[in-house]
Amino acid sequence: MGTSTKLIANNKKAYHDYFIEEKYETGIALHGTEVKSLRMGKCSIKEAFVRIENGEVFIYGMHISPYEKGNIFNKDPLRVKKLFLHKSEINKMTGKIKEKGYTLVPLQVYFKDSLAKVEIGLARGKKLYDKRQDIAKKDQRREAEKEFKVKNLY
């Protein structure tokens, strides 16, 4: 029996701006209408970031649109949400973040079976020349695929 996953939101910008060193799967504390809104795919993590405060992990700037039929039960779309991690993982991350240049970024939000999960990455910021190198590699790969396609047509 395999586990089913349904992707809700992906943060492609994180892979462009950071080198992702490690990935962690975390649970997230949500209210009922937020879960219903997530099931409809109404979530954005483009501007989101993760912080560790008092030994707990929180995600800021994660936008979950209000549920249409939720009326008074709807919460603030940008409220701070708690992430669930083991204490040893939090301590390991805290040690890494104290090093220069490391940060925590959300990579994707998805449902694993029936549970909402957030994948966060321990990331190191890219410099401008690193980004240029990545773009150049992408262009080279695209050109090679294009030439391969043309060769296979004849």
PDB file of C-alpha atoms in Angstrom:
ATOM      1  CA  MET A   1       0.000   0.000   0.000  1.00  0.00           C
ATOM      2  CA  GLY A   2       1.597   3.232  -1.162  1.00  0.00           C
ATOM      3  CA  THR A   3       1.032   6.687   0.204  1.00  0.00           C
ATOM      4  CA  SER A   4      -0.801   9.127  -2.037  1.00  0.00           C
ATOM      5  CA  THR A   5       0.416  12.711  -2.309  1.00  0.00           C
ATOM      6  CA  LYS A   6      -1.352  15.700  -3.848  1.00  0.00           C
ATOM      7  CA  LEU A   7       0.740  18.807  -4.496  1.00  0.00           C
ATOM      8  CA  ILE A   8      -0.963  22.081  -3.544  1.00  0.00           C
ATOM      9  CA  ALA A   9       1.742  24.753  -3.830  1.00  0.00           C
ATOM     10  CA  ASN A  10       5.317  24.746  -5.068  1.00  0.00           C
ATOM     11  CA  ASN A  11       8.023  27.380  -4.509  1.00  0.00           C
ATOM     12  CA  LYS A  12      10.121  27.394  -7.689  1.00  0.00           C
ATOM     13  CA  LYS A  13      11.656  30.724  -6.724  1.00  0.00           C
ATOM     14  CA  ALA A  14      13.392  29.082  -3.742  1.00  0.00           C
ATOM     15  CA  TYR A  15      15.392  26.795  -6.047  1.00  0.00           C
ATOM     16  CA  HIS A  16      16.432  29.837  -8.096  1.00  0.00           C
ATOM     17  CA  ASP A  17      17.483  31.977  -5.125  1.00  0.00           C
ATOM     18  CA  TYR A  18      19.009  29.309  -2.824  1.00  0.00           C
ATOM     19  CA  PHE A  19      21.131  26.174  -2.734  1.00  0.00           C
ATOM     20  CA  ILE A  20      18.948  23.654  -0.891  1.00  0.00           C
ATOM     21  CA  GLU A  21      21.187  21.630   1.441  1.00  0.00           C
ATOM     22  CA  GLU A  22      18.641  19.544   3.395  1.00  0.00           C
ATOM     23  CA  LYS A  23      14.892  18.979   3.193  1.00  0.00           C
ATOM     24  CA  TYR A  24      12.476  18.318   6.052  1.00  0.00           C
ATOM     25  CA  GLU A  25       8.863  17.200   5.939  1.00  0.00           C
ATOM     26  CA  THR A  26       6.772  18.944   8.584  1.00  0.00           C
ATOM     27  CA  GLY A  27       3.190  18.893   9.711  1.00  0.00           C
ATOM     28  CA  ILE A  28       1.297  22.182   9.972  1.00  0.00           C
ATOM     29  CA  ALA A  29      -1.266  23.463  12.488  1.00  0.00           C
ATOM     30  CA  LEU A  30      -4.397  24.509  10.573  1.00  0.00           C
ATOM     31  CA  HIS A  31      -8.029  25.321  11.346  1.00  0.00           C
ATOM     32  CA  GLY A  32     -10.941  23.572   9.614  1.00  0.00           C
ATOM     33  CA  THR A  33     -11.702  26.176   6.958  1.00  0.00           C
ATOM     34  CA  GLU A  34      -8.002  26.455   6.092  1.00  0.00           C
ATOM     35  CA  VAL A  35      -7.860  22.721   5.380  1.00  0.00           C
ATOM     36  CA  LYS A  36     -10.927  22.989   3.123  1.00  0.00           C
ATOM     37  CA  SER A  37      -9.334  25.883   1.274  1.00  0.00           C
ATOM     38  CA  LEU A  38      -6.099  23.860   0.867  1.00  0.00           C
ATOM     39  CA  ARG A  39      -8.086  20.944  -0.576  1.00  0.00           C
ATOM     40  CA  MET A  40      -9.355  23.374  -3.221  1.00  0.00           C
ATOM     41  CA  GLY A  41      -5.724  24.343  -3.983  1.00  0.00           C
ATOM     42  CA  LYS A  42      -5.945  27.924  -2.697  1.00  0.00           C
ATOM     43  CA  CYS A  43      -2.460  28.398  -1.243  1.00  0.00           C
ATOM     44  CA  SER A  44       0.651  30.432  -2.033  1.00  0.00           C
ATOM     45  CA  ILE A  45       4.132  30.175  -0.484  1.00  0.00           C
ATOM     46  CA  LYS A  46       6.002  32.491  -2.870  1.00  0.00           C
ATOM     47  CA  GLU A  47       6.623  35.166  -0.220  1.00  0.00           C
ATOM     48  CA  ALA A  48       6.722  32.798   2.770  1.00  0.00           C
ATOM     49  CA  PHE A  49       9.640  32.243   5.136  1.00  0.00           C
ATOM     50  CA  VAL A  50      10.303  30.075   8.195  1.00  0.00           C
ATOM     51  CA  ARG A  51      11.625  31.129  11.613  1.00  0.00           C
ATOM     52  CA  ILE A  52      12.577  29.292  14.796  1.00  0.00           C
ATOM     53  CA  GLU A  53      11.381  31.053  17.959  1.00  0.00           C
ATOM     54  CA  ASN A  54      11.680  29.651  21.506  1.00  0.00           C
ATOM     55  CA  GLY A  55      12.354  26.147  20.222  1.00  0.00           C
ATOM     56  CA  GLU A  56       9.283  26.140  17.945  1.00  0.00           C
ATOM     57  CA  VAL A  57       9.115  26.520  14.172  1.00  0.00           C
ATOM     58  CA  PHE A  58       6.692  28.984  12.532  1.00  0.00           C
ATOM     59  CA  ILE A  59       5.901  29.832   8.910  1.00  0.00           C
ATOM     60  CA  TYR A  60       5.221  33.476   8.043  1.00  0.00           C
ATOM     61  CA  GLY A  61       3.641  34.865   4.877  1.00  0.00           C
ATOM     62  CA  MET A  62       1.985  31.622   3.767  1.00  0.00           C
ATOM     63  CA  HIS A  63      -1.261  32.768   2.127  1.00  0.00           C
ATOM     64  CA  ILE A  64      -4.259  30.446   2.421  1.00  0.00           C
ATOM     65  CA  SER A  65      -7.293  32.075   0.776  1.00  0.00           C
ATOM     66  CA  PRO A  66     -10.446  32.256   2.906  1.00  0.00           C
ATOM     67  CA  TYR A  67     -12.906  29.428   2.312  1.00  0.00           C
ATOM     68  CA  GLU A  68     -15.977  30.749   0.436  1.00  0.00           C
ATOM     69  CA  LYS A  69     -18.514  28.941   2.613  1.00  0.00           C
ATOM     70  CA  GLY A  70     -16.576  29.520   5.834  1.00  0.00           C
ATOM     71  CA  ASN A  71     -18.160  32.861   6.913  1.00  0.00           C
ATOM     72  CA  ILE A  72     -17.303  33.528  10.621  1.00  0.00           C
ATOM     73  CA  PHE A  73     -14.982  30.537  10.925  1.00  0.00           C
ATOM     74  CA  ASN A  74     -12.457  31.902   8.415  1.00  0.00           C
ATOM     75  CA  LYS A  75      -9.066  32.902   9.810  1.00  0.00           C
ATOM     76  CA  ASP A  76      -6.684  35.616   8.626  1.00  0.00           C
ATOM     77  CA  PRO A  77      -5.149  34.400   5.313  1.00  0.00           C
ATOM     78  CA  LEU A  78      -1.625  35.473   6.327  1.00  0.00           C
ATOM     79  CA  ARG A  79      -1.672  34.382   9.976  1.00  0.00           C
ATOM     80  CA  VAL A  80       1.465  32.785  11.418  1.00  0.00           C
ATOM     81  CA  LYS A  81       1.194  28.968  11.395  1.00  0.00           C
ATOM     82  CA  LYS A  82       3.089  26.535  13.590  1.00  0.00           C
ATOM     83  CA  LEU A  83       5.069  23.683  12.021  1.00  0.00           C
ATOM     84  CA  PHE A  84       5.549  20.334  13.743  1.00  0.00           C
ATOM     85  CA  LEU A  85       9.111  18.991  13.947  1.00  0.00           C
ATOM     86  CA  HIS A  86      11.056  16.794  16.343  1.00  0.00           C
ATOM     87  CA  LYS A  87      13.155  18.614  18.944  1.00  0.00           C
ATOM     88  CA  SER A  88      16.365  17.041  17.595  1.00  0.00           C
ATOM     89  CA  GLU A  89      15.601  18.350  14.079  1.00  0.00           C
ATOM     90  CA  ILE A  90      14.897  21.836  15.442  1.00  0.00           C
ATOM     91  CA  ASN A  91      18.171  21.834  17.406  1.00  0.00           C
ATOM     92  CA  LYS A  92      20.095  20.704  14.317  1.00  0.00           C
ATOM     93  CA  MET A  93      18.501  23.472  12.216  1.00  0.00           C
ATOM     94  CA  THR A  94      19.162  26.098  14.872  1.00  0.00           C
ATOM     95  CA  GLY A  95      22.853  25.197  14.870  1.00  0.00           C
ATOM     96  CA  LYS A  96      23.037  25.460  11.084  1.00  0.00           C
ATOM     97  CA  ILE A  97      21.122  28.759  10.944  1.00  0.00           C
ATOM     98  CA  LYS A  98      23.585  30.336  13.373  1.00  0.00           C
ATOM     99  CA  GLU A  99      26.226  29.744  10.701  1.00  0.00           C
ATOM    100  CA  LYS A 100      26.512  32.559   8.204  1.00  0.00           C
ATOM    101  CA  GLY A 101      24.248  32.480   5.156  1.00  0.00           C
ATOM    102  CA  TYR A 102      21.814  29.709   6.129  1.00  0.00           C
ATOM    103  CA  THR A 103      18.041  30.126   6.260  1.00  0.00           C
ATOM    104  CA  LEU A 104      14.853  28.057   6.200  1.00  0.00           C
ATOM    105  CA  VAL A 105      12.548  28.314   3.175  1.00  0.00           C
ATOM    106  CA  PRO A 106       9.275  26.532   2.412  1.00  0.00           C
ATOM    107  CA  LEU A 107       9.578  24.440  -0.761  1.00  0.00           C
ATOM    108  CA  GLN A 108       6.149  22.898  -1.205  1.00  0.00           C
ATOM    109  CA  VAL A 109       2.782  22.276   0.433  1.00  0.00           C
ATOM    110  CA  TYR A 110       1.010  18.983  -0.185  1.00  0.00           C
ATOM    111  CA  PHE A 111      -1.375  16.412   1.229  1.00  0.00           C
ATOM    112  CA  LYS A 112       0.204  13.095   2.205  1.00  0.00           C
ATOM    113  CA  ASP A 113      -2.703  10.673   2.569  1.00  0.00           C
ATOM    114  CA  SER A 114      -5.101  13.012   4.407  1.00  0.00           C
ATOM    115  CA  LEU A 115      -2.533  15.131   6.288  1.00  0.00           C
ATOM    116  CA  ALA A 116      -1.364  18.583   5.186  1.00  0.00           C
ATOM    117  CA  LYS A 117       2.439  18.723   5.019  1.00  0.00           C
ATOM    118  CA  VAL A 118       4.992  21.438   4.307  1.00  0.00           C
ATOM    119  CA  GLU A 119       8.425  20.621   2.943  1.00  0.00           C
ATOM    120  CA  ILE A 120      11.007  23.098   4.208  1.00  0.00           C
ATOM    121  CA  GLY A 121      14.594  23.337   3.098  1.00  0.00           C
ATOM    122  CA  LEU A 122      17.744  24.382   4.895  1.00  0.00           C
ATOM    123  CA  ALA A 123      19.134  26.737   2.278  1.00  0.00           C
ATOM    124  CA  ARG A 124      22.181  28.859   1.557  1.00  0.00           C
ATOM    125  CA  GLY A 125      21.692  32.031  -0.503  1.00  0.00           C
ATOM    126  CA  LYS A 126      23.003  32.198  -4.061  1.00  0.00           C
ATOM    127  CA  LYS A 127      25.096  35.047  -5.318  1.00  0.00           C
ATOM    128  CA  LEU A 128      24.264  36.788  -8.605  1.00  0.00           C
ATOM    129  CA  TYR A 129      26.962  34.891 -10.517  1.00  0.00           C
ATOM    130  CA  ASP A 130      25.573  31.564  -9.249  1.00  0.00           C
ATOM    131  CA  LYS A 131      22.163  32.472 -10.643  1.00  0.00           C
ATOM    132  CA  ARG A 132      23.732  33.399 -13.982  1.00  0.00           C
ATOM    133  CA  GLN A 133      25.531  30.036 -14.111  1.00  0.00           C
ATOM    134  CA  ASP A 134      22.238  28.200 -13.452  1.00  0.00           C
ATOM    135  CA  ILE A 135      20.483  30.137 -16.217  1.00  0.00           C
ATOM    136  CA  ALA A 136      23.355  29.377 -18.631  1.00  0.00           C
ATOM    137  CA  LYS A 137      23.200  25.641 -17.788  1.00  0.00           C
ATOM    138  CA  LYS A 138      19.437  25.635 -18.312  1.00  0.00           C
ATOM    139  CA  ASP A 139      19.839  27.329 -21.707  1.00  0.00           C
ATOM    140  CA  GLN A 140      22.524  24.799 -22.749  1.00  0.00           C
ATOM    141  CA  ARG A 141      20.309  21.881 -21.737  1.00  0.00           C
ATOM    142  CA  ARG A 142      17.363  23.373 -23.639  1.00  0.00           C
ATOM    143  CA  GLU A 143      19.504  23.839 -26.779  1.00  0.00           C
ATOM    144  CA  ALA A 144      20.824  20.261 -26.542  1.00  0.00           C
ATOM    145  CA  GLU A 145      17.274  18.903 -26.220  1.00  0.00           C
ATOM    146  CA  LYS A 146      16.195  20.998 -29.198  1.00  0.00           C
ATOM    147  CA  GLU A 147      19.065  19.694 -31.361  1.00  0.00           C
ATOM    148  CA  PHE A 148      18.372  16.104 -30.241  1.00  0.00           C
ATOM    149  CA  LYS A 149      14.720  16.503 -31.196  1.00  0.00           C
ATOM    150  CA  VAL A 150      15.649  17.897 -34.642  1.00  0.00           C
ATOM    151  CA  LYS A 151      18.115  15.033 -35.275  1.00  0.00           C
ATOM    152  CA  ASN A 152      15.509  12.419 -34.378  1.00  0.00           C
ATOM    153  CA  LEU A 153      12.956  13.876 -36.789  1.00  0.00           C
ATOM    154  CA  TYR A 154      15.106  13.073 -39.869  1.00  0.00           C
TER     155      TYR A 154
END
